[in-house]
C-alpha atoms as one frame of an Amber mdcrd trajectory, in Angstrom:
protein
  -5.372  14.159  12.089  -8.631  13.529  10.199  -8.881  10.449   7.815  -8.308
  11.797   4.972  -4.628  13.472   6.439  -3.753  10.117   7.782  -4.025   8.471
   4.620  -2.328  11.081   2.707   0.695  10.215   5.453   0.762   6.864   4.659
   0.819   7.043   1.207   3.715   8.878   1.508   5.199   6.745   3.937   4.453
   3.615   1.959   6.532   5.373  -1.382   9.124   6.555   0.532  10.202   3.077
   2.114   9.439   0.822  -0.852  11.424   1.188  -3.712  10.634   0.222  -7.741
  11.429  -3.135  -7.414   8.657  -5.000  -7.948   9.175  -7.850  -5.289   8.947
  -5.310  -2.781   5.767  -3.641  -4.669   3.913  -7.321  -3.650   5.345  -7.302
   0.022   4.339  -3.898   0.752   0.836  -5.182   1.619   2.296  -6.007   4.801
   3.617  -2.724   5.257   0.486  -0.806   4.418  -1.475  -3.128   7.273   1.166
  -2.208   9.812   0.556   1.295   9.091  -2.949   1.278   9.169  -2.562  -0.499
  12.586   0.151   2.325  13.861  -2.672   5.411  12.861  -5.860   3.746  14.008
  -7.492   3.732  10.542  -8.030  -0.289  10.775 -10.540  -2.288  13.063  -7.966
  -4.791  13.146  -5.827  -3.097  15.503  -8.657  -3.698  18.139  -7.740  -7.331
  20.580 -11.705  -7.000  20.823 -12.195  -6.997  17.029 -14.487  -9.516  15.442
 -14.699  -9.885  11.953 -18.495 -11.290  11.861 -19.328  -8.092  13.256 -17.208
  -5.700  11.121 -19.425  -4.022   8.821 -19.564  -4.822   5.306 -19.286  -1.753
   2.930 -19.155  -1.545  -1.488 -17.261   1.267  -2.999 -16.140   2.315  -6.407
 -12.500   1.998  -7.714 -11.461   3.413 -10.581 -13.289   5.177 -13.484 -16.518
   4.191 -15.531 -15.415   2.672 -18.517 -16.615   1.356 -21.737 -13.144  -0.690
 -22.404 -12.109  -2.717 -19.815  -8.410  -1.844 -18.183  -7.226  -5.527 -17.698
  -4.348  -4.717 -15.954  -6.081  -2.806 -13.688  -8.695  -5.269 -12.906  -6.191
  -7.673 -12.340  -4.140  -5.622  -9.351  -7.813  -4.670  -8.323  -8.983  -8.161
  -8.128  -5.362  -9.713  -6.600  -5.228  -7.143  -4.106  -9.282  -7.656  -2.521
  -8.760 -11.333  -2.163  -5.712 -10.813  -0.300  -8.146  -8.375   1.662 -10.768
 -10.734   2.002 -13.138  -8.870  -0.278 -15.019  -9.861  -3.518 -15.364  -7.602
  -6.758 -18.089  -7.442  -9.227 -18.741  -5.202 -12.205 -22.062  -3.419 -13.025
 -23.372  -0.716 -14.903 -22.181   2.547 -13.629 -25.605   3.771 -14.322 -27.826
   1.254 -13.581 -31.071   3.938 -14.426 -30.119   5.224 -17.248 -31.085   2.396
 -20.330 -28.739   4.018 -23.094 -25.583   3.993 -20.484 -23.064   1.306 -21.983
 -20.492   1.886 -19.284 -19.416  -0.598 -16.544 -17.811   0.054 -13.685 -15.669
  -2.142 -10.646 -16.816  -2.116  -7.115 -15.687  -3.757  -4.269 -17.542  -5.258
  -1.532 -15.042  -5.860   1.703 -14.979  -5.206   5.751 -15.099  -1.642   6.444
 -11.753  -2.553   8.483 -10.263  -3.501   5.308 -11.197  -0.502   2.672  -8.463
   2.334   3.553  -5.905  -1.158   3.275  -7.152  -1.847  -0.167  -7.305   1.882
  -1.333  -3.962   2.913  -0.132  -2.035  -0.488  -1.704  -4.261  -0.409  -4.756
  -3.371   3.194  -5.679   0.677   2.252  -4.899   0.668  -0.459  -6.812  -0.830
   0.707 -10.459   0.891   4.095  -9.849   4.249   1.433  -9.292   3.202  -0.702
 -12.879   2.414   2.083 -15.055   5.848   3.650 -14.016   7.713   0.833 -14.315
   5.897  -0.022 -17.904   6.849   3.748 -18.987  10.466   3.243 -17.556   9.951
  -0.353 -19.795   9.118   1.068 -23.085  11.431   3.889 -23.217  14.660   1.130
 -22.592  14.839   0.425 -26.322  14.699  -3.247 -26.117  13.366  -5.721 -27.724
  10.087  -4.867 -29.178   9.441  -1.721 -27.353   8.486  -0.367 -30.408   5.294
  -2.032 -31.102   2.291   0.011 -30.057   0.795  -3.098 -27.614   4.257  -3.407
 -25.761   3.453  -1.486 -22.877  -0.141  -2.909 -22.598   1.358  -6.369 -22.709
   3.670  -5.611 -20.150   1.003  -4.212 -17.654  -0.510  -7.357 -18.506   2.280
  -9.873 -17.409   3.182  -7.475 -14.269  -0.376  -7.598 -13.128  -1.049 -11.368
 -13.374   2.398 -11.878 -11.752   1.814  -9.516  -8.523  -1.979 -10.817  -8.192
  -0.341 -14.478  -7.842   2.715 -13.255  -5.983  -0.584 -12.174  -3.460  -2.061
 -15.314  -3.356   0.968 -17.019  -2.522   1.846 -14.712   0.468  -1.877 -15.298
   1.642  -0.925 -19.312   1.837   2.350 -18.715   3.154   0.193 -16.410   5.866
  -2.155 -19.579   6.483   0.624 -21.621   7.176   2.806 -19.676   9.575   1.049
 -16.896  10.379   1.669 -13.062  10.235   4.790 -12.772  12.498   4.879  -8.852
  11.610   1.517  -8.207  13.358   2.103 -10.821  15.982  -0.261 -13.421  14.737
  -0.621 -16.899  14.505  -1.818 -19.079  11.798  -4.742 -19.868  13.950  -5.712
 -15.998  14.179  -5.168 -15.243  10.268  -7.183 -18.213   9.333 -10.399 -17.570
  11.779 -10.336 -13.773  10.346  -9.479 -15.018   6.729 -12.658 -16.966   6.908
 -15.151 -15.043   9.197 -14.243 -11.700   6.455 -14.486 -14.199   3.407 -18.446
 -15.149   5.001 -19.658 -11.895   5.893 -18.573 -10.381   2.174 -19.647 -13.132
   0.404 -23.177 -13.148   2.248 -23.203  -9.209   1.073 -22.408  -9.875  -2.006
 -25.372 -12.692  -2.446 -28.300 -10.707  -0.912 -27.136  -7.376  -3.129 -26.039
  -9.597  -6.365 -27.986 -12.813  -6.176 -28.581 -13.517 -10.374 -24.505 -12.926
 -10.942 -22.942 -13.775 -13.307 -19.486 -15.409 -13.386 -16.747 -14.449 -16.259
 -13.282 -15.882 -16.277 -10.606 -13.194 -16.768  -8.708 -13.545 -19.875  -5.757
 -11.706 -20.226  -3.886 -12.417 -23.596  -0.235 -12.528 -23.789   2.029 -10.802
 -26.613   5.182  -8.887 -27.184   6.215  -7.687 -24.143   3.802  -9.874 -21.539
   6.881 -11.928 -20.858   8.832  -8.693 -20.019   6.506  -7.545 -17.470   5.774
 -10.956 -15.898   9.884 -11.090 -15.324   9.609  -8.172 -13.668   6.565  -9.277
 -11.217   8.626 -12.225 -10.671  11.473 -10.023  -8.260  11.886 -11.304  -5.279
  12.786  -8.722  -3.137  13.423  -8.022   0.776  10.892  -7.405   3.413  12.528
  -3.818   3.895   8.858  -2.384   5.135   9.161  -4.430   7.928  12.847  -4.503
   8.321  13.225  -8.118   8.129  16.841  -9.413   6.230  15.170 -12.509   5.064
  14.441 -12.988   1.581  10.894 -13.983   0.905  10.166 -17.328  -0.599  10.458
 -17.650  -4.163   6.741 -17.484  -5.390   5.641 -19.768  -8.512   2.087 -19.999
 -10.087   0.853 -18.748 -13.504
């Protein structure tokens, strides 16, 4: 199979054993790594691999825009620092001076990018069904027009903190699914975290920081509930419940 067939299988895999719930939407990372590993698409299945020496690659995700998507950026932005990676927004046409639109990219270990893709695109396809599935319920205050926006914006905050949870829990006992040790996830945690961060300051050294602010409202409390599921670790076939996760 050529790379673009294998991800196209486990996409489909990945839908077909996760289900709605949106405790198991956060887990799945786990699920899409083990796949990646079982079709040779990551540089992490290697015993030989060394992050330092992984290659360090930017790509687009997502469309140019002139309004920002903050739900979207927020999945985006969870989901790369589980992966080690870093984002940054530019211009999407840097030559052309009357071009007002930005767009996200994502610097991260070539290892890493087919991980991020795949989970990225399962995850907002998950929220924006789940936010339809929301709205059309009839309950409180699904009639305002910024209810299903708000909600987006609650389930995205929730699931990028749900991420950086499992990514301490991972630090502390290790990856048990892929047969690692703490040790082993914290030397690759921080040898990925140096080599994208060093890309990111020789490409982007006069950065800018921003803080993202995503305002709650009718419905943000609906779609944070939902985030807050805690489901089972069915992709891997474990029984045990995952911890509860906290964090705002």
């Amino acid at each position: 199979m050529n790379i673009n067939e294998v991800k196209s299988k486990i996409a489909k895999l990945l839908r077909l054993q996760t289900s709605n719930n949106a405790g198991e939407a956060a887990n799945a990372a786990a699920f899409v790594e083990k796949l990646c590993v079982k079709y040779n698409v990551s540089s992490t299945d290697c015993k030989d691999y060394d992050p330092e020496k992984d290659e360090v690659v930017e790509f687009k995700f997502g469309k140019a825009y002139q309004k920002a998507n903050i739900p979207e950026q927020n999945l985006i932005h969870g989901v790369v620092k589980y992966f080690n990676g870093q984002t940054i927004i530019t211009h999407a046409n840097p030559d052309d001076y009357y071009c007002n639109k930005r767009i996200m990219k994502i610097i991260a270990s070539k290892g890493n990018q087919i991980q991020i893709e795949l989970y990225l695109e399962y995850l907002i396809e998950t929220m924006n069904k789940l936010a339809d599935e929301a709205k059309k319920s009839g309950g409180f205050g699904t009639g305002i027009s910024t209810y299903k926006t708000n909600w987006k914006k609650g389930f995205s905050m929730k699931i990028a903190n749900r991420l950086l949870a499992m990514k301490n829990e991972q630090k502390r006992k290790g990856r048990p699914e892929m047969n690692e040790p703490a040790l082993v996830v914290l030397n690759r945690n921080s040898s990925e975290q140096k080599a994208t961060l060093a890309f990111m300051d020789e490409k982007y050294p006069r950065r800018k920081s921003s803080r993202r602010r995503s305002t709650s409202g009718v419905g943000y409390a609906d779609g944070r509930s939902k985030a807050e599921s805690v489901g089972l670790h069915k992709q891997t076939g474990e029984s045990q419940r995952t911890l509860a996760l906290t964090g705002s």
